[in-house]
Short mmCIF file of N, CA, C and O and ligand atoms in Angstrom, two decimals:
data_model
loop_
_atom_site.label_atom_id
_atom_site.label_comp_id
_atom_site.label_asym_id
_atom_site.label_seq_id
_atom_site.Cartn_x
_atom_site.Cartn_y
_atom_site.Cartn_z
N MET A 1 132.64 73.22 92.73
CA MET A 1 132.79 72.05 91.84
C MET A 1 132.44 70.77 92.58
O MET A 1 132.97 70.53 93.66
N THR A 2 131.57 70.00 92.01
CA THR A 2 131.05 68.83 92.71
C THR A 2 132.11 67.76 92.95
O THR A 2 132.07 67.05 93.94
N ASP A 3 133.10 67.67 92.03
CA ASP A 3 134.07 66.59 92.15
C ASP A 3 135.37 67.04 92.80
O ASP A 3 136.38 66.37 92.67
N CYS A 4 135.33 68.15 93.49
CA CYS A 4 136.56 68.70 94.09
C CYS A 4 136.59 68.40 95.59
O CYS A 4 135.65 68.74 96.31
N LEU A 5 137.66 67.76 96.03
CA LEU A 5 137.78 67.38 97.45
C LEU A 5 137.65 68.59 98.38
O LEU A 5 136.94 68.52 99.40
N PHE A 6 138.33 69.68 98.04
CA PHE A 6 138.30 70.82 98.95
C PHE A 6 136.95 71.53 98.92
O PHE A 6 136.53 72.10 99.93
N CYS A 7 136.24 71.47 97.79
CA CYS A 7 134.86 71.98 97.79
C CYS A 7 133.99 71.11 98.70
O CYS A 7 133.10 71.63 99.40
N LYS A 8 134.25 69.81 98.71
CA LYS A 8 133.48 68.92 99.59
C LYS A 8 133.79 69.20 101.05
O LYS A 8 132.90 69.16 101.90
N ILE A 9 135.04 69.51 101.35
CA ILE A 9 135.40 69.89 102.73
C ILE A 9 134.69 71.20 103.08
O ILE A 9 134.10 71.33 104.16
N LYS A 10 134.71 72.13 102.14
CA LYS A 10 134.04 73.43 102.34
C LYS A 10 132.54 73.22 102.60
O LYS A 10 131.93 73.84 103.47
N ASP A 11 131.94 72.27 101.86
CA ASP A 11 130.51 71.97 102.02
C ASP A 11 130.22 71.04 103.20
O ASP A 11 129.07 70.68 103.44
N ARG A 12 131.29 70.59 103.83
CA ARG A 12 131.21 69.67 104.97
C ARG A 12 130.60 68.31 104.59
O ARG A 12 129.98 67.64 105.42
N THR A 13 130.78 67.90 103.35
CA THR A 13 130.38 66.54 102.98
C THR A 13 131.56 65.59 103.12
O THR A 13 131.39 64.38 103.14
N VAL A 14 132.77 66.15 103.23
CA VAL A 14 133.97 65.39 103.61
C VAL A 14 134.49 66.03 104.89
O VAL A 14 134.60 67.26 104.96
N PRO A 15 134.77 65.20 105.91
CA PRO A 15 135.20 65.79 107.18
C PRO A 15 136.63 66.32 107.13
O PRO A 15 137.47 65.81 106.37
N ALA A 16 136.88 67.34 107.92
CA ALA A 16 138.24 67.88 108.09
C ALA A 16 138.26 68.59 109.43
O ALA A 16 137.21 68.94 109.98
N GLU A 17 139.46 68.75 109.95
CA GLU A 17 139.61 69.50 111.21
C GLU A 17 139.75 70.97 110.86
O GLU A 17 140.83 71.46 110.56
N ILE A 18 138.62 71.65 110.89
CA ILE A 18 138.57 73.06 110.50
C ILE A 18 139.08 73.92 111.67
O ILE A 18 138.64 73.75 112.80
N VAL A 19 140.02 74.81 111.36
CA VAL A 19 140.58 75.66 112.41
C VAL A 19 140.21 77.13 112.24
O VAL A 19 140.41 77.94 113.15
N PHE A 20 139.68 77.48 111.07
CA PHE A 20 139.35 78.89 110.80
C PHE A 20 138.30 78.91 109.70
O PHE A 20 138.36 78.14 108.74
N GLU A 21 137.33 79.79 109.85
CA GLU A 21 136.32 79.92 108.80
C GLU A 21 135.67 81.29 108.87
O GLU A 21 135.42 81.83 109.96
N ASN A 22 135.43 81.85 107.72
CA ASN A 22 134.55 83.01 107.62
C ASN A 22 133.73 82.85 106.34
O ASN A 22 133.72 81.76 105.75
N ASP A 23 133.05 83.89 105.91
CA ASP A 23 132.16 83.77 104.74
C ASP A 23 132.88 83.28 103.49
O ASP A 23 132.30 82.56 102.68
N GLU A 24 134.11 83.68 103.34
CA GLU A 24 134.81 83.43 102.06
C GLU A 24 135.97 82.45 102.14
O GLU A 24 136.43 81.96 101.11
N LEU A 25 136.44 82.17 103.35
CA LEU A 25 137.66 81.38 103.50
C LEU A 25 137.47 80.26 104.51
O LEU A 25 136.60 80.32 105.38
N MET A 26 138.33 79.25 104.38
CA MET A 26 138.35 78.18 105.37
C MET A 26 139.78 77.66 105.50
O MET A 26 140.51 77.61 104.50
N ALA A 27 140.17 77.29 106.71
CA ALA A 27 141.47 76.64 106.91
C ALA A 27 141.25 75.38 107.72
O ALA A 27 140.45 75.35 108.66
N PHE A 28 141.94 74.32 107.33
CA PHE A 28 141.80 73.03 108.01
C PHE A 28 143.15 72.35 108.06
O PHE A 28 144.10 72.73 107.33
N LYS A 29 143.25 71.32 108.89
CA LYS A 29 144.53 70.61 109.06
C LYS A 29 144.80 69.72 107.86
O LYS A 29 143.89 69.01 107.40
N ASP A 30 146.04 69.75 107.39
CA ASP A 30 146.44 68.84 106.33
C ASP A 30 146.42 67.41 106.89
O ASP A 30 146.88 67.16 108.00
N ILE A 31 145.89 66.50 106.09
CA ILE A 31 145.73 65.11 106.55
C ILE A 31 147.08 64.39 106.67
O ILE A 31 147.20 63.42 107.42
N HIS A 32 148.08 64.85 105.93
CA HIS A 32 149.44 64.28 106.01
C HIS A 32 150.42 65.40 106.37
O HIS A 32 151.14 65.91 105.50
N PRO A 33 150.42 65.81 107.64
CA PRO A 33 151.20 66.99 108.03
C PRO A 33 152.70 66.83 107.77
O PRO A 33 153.28 65.79 108.08
N LYS A 34 153.30 67.87 107.20
CA LYS A 34 154.74 67.88 106.92
C LYS A 34 155.48 68.73 107.96
O LYS A 34 156.68 68.97 107.83
N ALA A 35 154.76 69.20 108.96
CA ALA A 35 155.35 69.96 110.07
C ALA A 35 154.41 69.78 111.26
O ALA A 35 153.30 69.24 111.11
N ARG A 36 154.86 70.21 112.43
CA ARG A 36 154.03 70.02 113.64
C ARG A 36 152.64 70.64 113.42
O ARG A 36 151.63 70.07 113.81
N VAL A 37 152.64 71.80 112.82
CA VAL A 37 151.36 72.41 112.41
C VAL A 37 151.40 72.54 110.89
O VAL A 37 152.35 73.10 110.33
N HIS A 38 150.42 71.96 110.23
CA HIS A 38 150.34 72.04 108.76
C HIS A 38 148.88 72.25 108.40
O HIS A 38 148.05 71.35 108.53
N LEU A 39 148.60 73.48 107.98
CA LEU A 39 147.22 73.87 107.66
C LEU A 39 147.10 74.17 106.18
O LEU A 39 148.09 74.50 105.52
N LEU A 40 145.89 74.08 105.68
CA LEU A 40 145.59 74.46 104.31
C LEU A 40 144.52 75.53 104.35
O LEU A 40 143.46 75.33 104.97
N LEU A 41 144.82 76.66 103.74
CA LEU A 41 143.87 77.77 103.67
C LEU A 41 143.30 77.82 102.27
O LEU A 41 144.07 77.85 101.29
N ILE A 42 141.99 77.82 102.16
CA ILE A 42 141.34 77.84 100.83
C ILE A 42 140.32 78.98 100.74
O ILE A 42 139.72 79.38 101.75
N PRO A 43 140.13 79.48 99.52
CA PRO A 43 138.94 80.31 99.30
C PRO A 43 137.75 79.36 99.13
O PRO A 43 137.90 78.27 98.54
N LYS A 44 136.59 79.71 99.63
CA LYS A 44 135.41 78.85 99.42
C LYS A 44 135.03 78.84 97.94
O LYS A 44 134.51 77.83 97.44
N PHE A 45 135.31 79.93 97.27
CA PHE A 45 135.07 80.02 95.84
C PHE A 45 136.11 79.15 95.12
O PHE A 45 137.30 79.28 95.35
N HIS A 46 135.64 78.25 94.27
CA HIS A 46 136.57 77.33 93.60
C HIS A 46 137.39 78.03 92.51
O HIS A 46 136.84 78.59 91.57
N LEU A 47 138.69 77.92 92.67
CA LEU A 47 139.64 78.29 91.60
C LEU A 47 140.61 77.12 91.54
O LEU A 47 141.05 76.63 92.57
N ASP A 48 140.94 76.66 90.35
CA ASP A 48 141.84 75.50 90.23
C ASP A 48 143.21 75.75 90.87
O ASP A 48 143.74 74.90 91.57
N SER A 49 143.77 76.91 90.55
CA SER A 49 145.14 77.18 90.99
C SER A 49 145.43 78.66 90.76
O SER A 49 144.58 79.40 90.24
N LEU A 50 146.64 79.06 91.07
CA LEU A 50 147.06 80.44 90.79
C LEU A 50 146.95 80.76 89.31
O LEU A 50 146.76 81.91 88.93
N ASP A 51 147.07 79.73 88.47
CA ASP A 51 146.95 79.94 87.03
C ASP A 51 145.57 80.46 86.62
O ASP A 51 145.39 80.93 85.50
N ASP A 52 144.60 80.31 87.49
CA ASP A 52 143.22 80.72 87.19
C ASP A 52 142.88 82.13 87.65
O ASP A 52 141.77 82.60 87.41
N ILE A 53 143.79 82.76 88.38
CA ILE A 53 143.39 84.03 88.98
C ILE A 53 143.39 85.18 87.97
O ILE A 53 144.18 85.20 87.03
N LEU A 54 142.46 86.07 88.21
CA LEU A 54 142.25 87.24 87.36
C LEU A 54 142.29 88.49 88.24
O LEU A 54 142.13 88.38 89.47
N PRO A 55 142.45 89.66 87.64
CA PRO A 55 142.39 90.88 88.45
C PRO A 55 141.12 90.97 89.29
O PRO A 55 141.14 91.51 90.40
N ALA A 56 140.03 90.39 88.81
CA ALA A 56 138.77 90.41 89.57
C ALA A 56 138.87 89.66 90.90
O ALA A 56 138.03 89.85 91.78
N HIS A 57 139.88 88.81 91.03
CA HIS A 57 140.05 88.05 92.27
C HIS A 57 140.98 88.76 93.27
O HIS A 57 141.31 88.18 94.31
N SER A 58 141.38 89.97 92.95
CA SER A 58 142.37 90.66 93.80
C SER A 58 141.92 90.78 95.25
O SER A 58 142.71 90.56 96.18
N GLU A 59 140.66 91.13 95.43
CA GLU A 59 140.17 91.32 96.81
C GLU A 59 140.19 90.00 97.58
O GLU A 59 140.58 89.95 98.75
N LEU A 60 139.79 88.94 96.90
CA LEU A 60 139.81 87.61 97.53
C LEU A 60 141.24 87.21 97.89
O LEU A 60 141.50 86.68 98.98
N LEU A 61 142.16 87.47 96.98
CA LEU A 61 143.57 87.14 97.24
C LEU A 61 144.11 87.93 98.41
O LEU A 61 144.85 87.40 99.25
N ALA A 62 143.73 89.19 98.49
CA ALA A 62 144.17 90.01 99.63
C ALA A 62 143.61 89.44 100.93
O ALA A 62 144.32 89.36 101.94
N LYS A 63 142.37 88.99 100.90
CA LYS A 63 141.77 88.41 102.11
C LYS A 63 142.49 87.13 102.52
O LYS A 63 142.69 86.86 103.70
N LEU A 64 142.87 86.34 101.52
CA LEU A 64 143.63 85.11 101.82
C LEU A 64 144.96 85.47 102.48
O LEU A 64 145.32 84.92 103.52
N MET A 65 145.67 86.43 101.90
CA MET A 65 146.97 86.81 102.45
C MET A 65 146.82 87.38 103.86
O MET A 65 147.64 87.08 104.74
N LEU A 66 145.79 88.18 104.07
CA LEU A 66 145.57 88.78 105.39
C LEU A 66 145.17 87.74 106.42
O LEU A 66 145.45 87.89 107.62
N ALA A 67 144.53 86.67 105.97
CA ALA A 67 144.10 85.61 106.91
C ALA A 67 145.29 84.81 107.43
O ALA A 67 145.23 84.26 108.53
N ILE A 68 146.37 84.76 106.64
CA ILE A 68 147.51 83.90 107.03
C ILE A 68 148.11 84.32 108.37
O ILE A 68 148.17 83.50 109.30
N PRO A 69 148.51 85.57 108.55
CA PRO A 69 149.04 85.94 109.87
C PRO A 69 148.00 85.86 110.98
O PRO A 69 148.34 85.59 112.14
N GLU A 70 146.76 86.07 110.62
CA GLU A 70 145.68 85.96 111.62
C GLU A 70 145.58 84.51 112.13
O GLU A 70 145.50 84.26 113.34
N ILE A 71 145.62 83.57 111.21
CA ILE A 71 145.56 82.15 111.58
C ILE A 71 146.83 81.76 112.34
O ILE A 71 146.77 81.05 113.35
N ALA A 72 147.97 82.24 111.85
CA ALA A 72 149.25 81.92 112.51
C ALA A 72 149.23 82.41 113.96
O ALA A 72 149.69 81.71 114.87
N LYS A 73 148.68 83.58 114.17
CA LYS A 73 148.60 84.13 115.52
C LYS A 73 147.67 83.28 116.39
O LYS A 73 147.99 82.94 117.53
N GLN A 74 146.53 82.95 115.82
CA GLN A 74 145.55 82.11 116.51
C GLN A 74 146.16 80.76 116.91
O GLN A 74 145.86 80.22 117.97
N GLN A 75 147.02 80.23 116.05
CA GLN A 75 147.68 78.94 116.29
C GLN A 75 148.97 79.09 117.10
O GLN A 75 149.68 78.11 117.31
N GLN A 76 149.26 80.33 117.47
CA GLN A 76 150.46 80.65 118.27
C GLN A 76 151.75 80.22 117.57
O GLN A 76 152.67 79.71 118.21
N LEU A 77 151.77 80.39 116.27
CA LEU A 77 152.98 80.05 115.51
C LEU A 77 153.99 81.18 115.63
O LEU A 77 153.66 82.35 115.43
N GLN A 78 155.20 80.81 115.97
CA GLN A 78 156.28 81.82 116.04
C GLN A 78 157.12 81.67 114.78
O GLN A 78 158.18 81.08 114.80
N GLY A 79 156.61 82.13 113.70
CA GLY A 79 157.24 81.93 112.40
C GLY A 79 156.54 80.78 111.69
O GLY A 79 156.09 79.82 112.31
N TYR A 80 156.43 80.91 110.41
CA TYR A 80 155.73 79.91 109.61
C TYR A 80 156.14 80.04 108.16
O TYR A 80 156.77 81.02 107.77
N ARG A 81 155.81 79.04 107.39
CA ARG A 81 156.13 79.04 105.96
C ARG A 81 154.83 78.88 105.20
O ARG A 81 153.98 78.07 105.57
N THR A 82 154.68 79.64 104.13
CA THR A 82 153.48 79.59 103.29
C THR A 82 153.90 79.12 101.90
O THR A 82 154.81 79.69 101.31
N ILE A 83 153.25 78.07 101.44
CA ILE A 83 153.62 77.49 100.13
C ILE A 83 152.37 77.37 99.27
O ILE A 83 151.30 76.97 99.75
N ILE A 84 152.52 77.71 98.01
CA ILE A 84 151.45 77.51 97.03
C ILE A 84 152.04 76.68 95.89
O ILE A 84 152.90 77.16 95.16
N ASN A 85 151.60 75.45 95.76
CA ASN A 85 152.03 74.61 94.65
C ASN A 85 151.10 74.87 93.47
O ASN A 85 149.88 74.90 93.64
N THR A 86 151.67 75.04 92.31
CA THR A 86 150.85 75.35 91.13
C THR A 86 151.19 74.42 89.97
O THR A 86 152.34 74.37 89.53
N GLY A 87 150.17 73.67 89.55
CA GLY A 87 150.35 72.76 88.42
C GLY A 87 151.04 71.47 88.83
O GLY A 87 151.70 71.41 89.87
N ALA A 88 150.87 70.45 88.01
CA ALA A 88 151.42 69.12 88.31
C ALA A 88 152.94 69.21 88.54
O ALA A 88 153.46 68.65 89.51
N GLN A 89 153.64 69.96 87.70
CA GLN A 89 155.09 70.04 87.85
C GLN A 89 155.48 70.89 89.05
O GLN A 89 156.62 70.80 89.53
N GLY A 90 154.55 71.68 89.54
CA GLY A 90 154.79 72.45 90.77
C GLY A 90 154.41 71.67 92.01
O GLY A 90 154.46 72.19 93.13
N GLY A 91 154.01 70.41 91.83
CA GLY A 91 153.68 69.56 92.97
C GLY A 91 152.24 69.67 93.43
O GLY A 91 151.88 69.17 94.49
N GLN A 92 151.40 70.30 92.61
CA GLN A 92 149.98 70.42 93.01
C GLN A 92 149.25 69.10 92.75
O GLN A 92 149.32 68.56 91.64
N ILE A 93 148.56 68.64 93.77
CA ILE A 93 147.80 67.38 93.67
C ILE A 93 146.30 67.68 93.70
O ILE A 93 145.53 67.05 92.99
N ILE A 94 145.91 68.63 94.54
CA ILE A 94 144.50 69.01 94.65
C ILE A 94 144.30 70.32 93.90
O ILE A 94 144.89 71.36 94.27
N PHE A 95 143.45 70.27 92.89
CA PHE A 95 143.27 71.46 92.04
C PHE A 95 142.10 72.33 92.52
O PHE A 95 141.12 72.57 91.81
N HIS A 96 142.25 72.78 93.76
CA HIS A 96 141.45 73.85 94.36
C HIS A 96 142.50 74.72 95.05
O HIS A 96 143.21 74.22 95.95
N LEU A 97 142.62 75.96 94.63
CA LEU A 97 143.66 76.85 95.16
C LEU A 97 143.77 76.73 96.69
O LEU A 97 142.76 76.81 97.39
N HIS A 98 144.98 76.53 97.16
CA HIS A 98 145.19 76.45 98.61
C HIS A 98 146.58 76.91 98.97
O HIS A 98 147.53 76.78 98.19
N PHE A 99 146.66 77.47 100.17
CA PHE A 99 147.92 77.95 100.71
C PHE A 99 148.30 77.00 101.85
O PHE A 99 147.54 76.86 102.81
N HIS A 100 149.46 76.39 101.75
CA HIS A 100 149.97 75.59 102.87
C HIS A 100 150.53 76.56 103.91
O HIS A 100 151.26 77.50 103.56
N ILE A 101 150.22 76.33 105.16
CA ILE A 101 150.82 77.10 106.27
C ILE A 101 151.49 76.09 107.19
O ILE A 101 150.82 75.21 107.74
N LEU A 102 152.81 76.18 107.27
CA LEU A 102 153.58 75.20 108.05
C LEU A 102 154.31 75.90 109.18
O LEU A 102 154.87 76.99 108.98
N GLY A 103 154.32 75.29 110.34
CA GLY A 103 155.02 75.88 111.48
C GLY A 103 154.93 74.97 112.68
O GLY A 103 154.73 73.76 112.56
N GLY A 104 155.08 75.58 113.85
CA GLY A 104 154.99 74.82 115.10
C GLY A 104 156.35 74.35 115.59
O GLY A 104 156.43 73.60 116.55
N GLY A 105 157.40 74.78 114.92
CA GLY A 105 158.76 74.40 115.30
C GLY A 105 159.68 74.81 114.18
O GLY A 105 159.22 75.25 113.13
N PRO A 106 160.99 74.68 114.40
CA PRO A 106 161.92 75.09 113.34
C PRO A 106 161.70 74.27 112.08
O PRO A 106 161.53 73.06 112.14
N LEU A 107 161.69 74.95 110.95
CA LEU A 107 161.50 74.28 109.66
C LEU A 107 162.87 74.14 108.99
O LEU A 107 163.74 74.98 109.20
N PRO A 108 163.04 73.09 108.17
CA PRO A 108 164.33 72.95 107.48
C PRO A 108 164.57 74.12 106.54
O PRO A 108 163.61 74.75 106.05
N GLY A 109 165.83 74.44 106.29
CA GLY A 109 166.19 75.54 105.39
C GLY A 109 165.57 75.36 104.02
O GLY A 109 165.34 74.23 103.58
N PHE A 110 165.29 76.44 103.36
CA PHE A 110 164.63 76.39 102.04
C PHE A 110 165.20 77.53 101.22
O PHE A 110 164.54 78.51 100.95
N HIS A 111 166.49 77.44 100.87
CA HIS A 111 167.14 78.55 100.15
C HIS A 111 167.73 78.03 98.86
O HIS A 111 168.06 76.87 98.76
P1 AMP B 1 149.15 70.07 96.99
O1 AMP B 1 150.24 69.07 96.69
O2 AMP B 1 149.68 71.47 97.15
O3 AMP B 1 148.00 69.97 96.02
O4 AMP B 1 148.63 69.73 98.43
C1 AMP B 1 147.51 68.98 98.69
C2 AMP B 1 147.52 68.69 100.17
O5 AMP B 1 146.23 68.23 100.52
C3 AMP B 1 148.54 67.62 100.59
O6 AMP B 1 149.45 68.17 101.54
C4 AMP B 1 147.66 66.53 101.21
O7 AMP B 1 148.24 65.92 102.33
C5 AMP B 1 146.39 67.30 101.57
N1 AMP B 1 145.16 66.51 101.64
C6 AMP B 1 144.75 65.56 100.77
N2 AMP B 1 143.55 65.07 101.14
C7 AMP B 1 143.19 65.75 102.26
C8 AMP B 1 142.06 65.71 103.13
N3 AMP B 1 141.02 64.87 102.92
N4 AMP B 1 142.04 66.52 104.21
C9 AMP B 1 143.07 67.36 104.44
N5 AMP B 1 144.16 67.46 103.66
C10 AMP B 1 144.22 66.66 102.59
ZN1 ZN B 2 137.00 73.13 94.74
#
């Protein structure tokens, strides 16, 4: 999508600190980190949010989930939190599916 910030990061027309990339996925540093390490993992394929996913996206979703511990290991995170905000009321601001990965130190309780 031409007007999507994360598509522009994926296309490298908007700069970001990219920490992981393969053919289908990219992870970069969140510009307003909420933890010592705060990364955003995206599929290169544009999907607005979890509300857009279909069974046809199962393989892509599995790749995203599998990439999370791989990135965490690469970043030497000893424990991390993964958050997906969905929809305006879910706190989603950027409508390109993304997984927040937070870590780098003890995180506040979330129960
Ligand atoms: P969400 O509220 O789940 O849509 O999260 C969007 C995230 O994108 C927020 O944590 C923002 O800090 C982050 N963000 C916004 N603009 C950029 C950018 N240009 N580069 C990296 N992260 C960004
Ligand atoms: Zn996009």
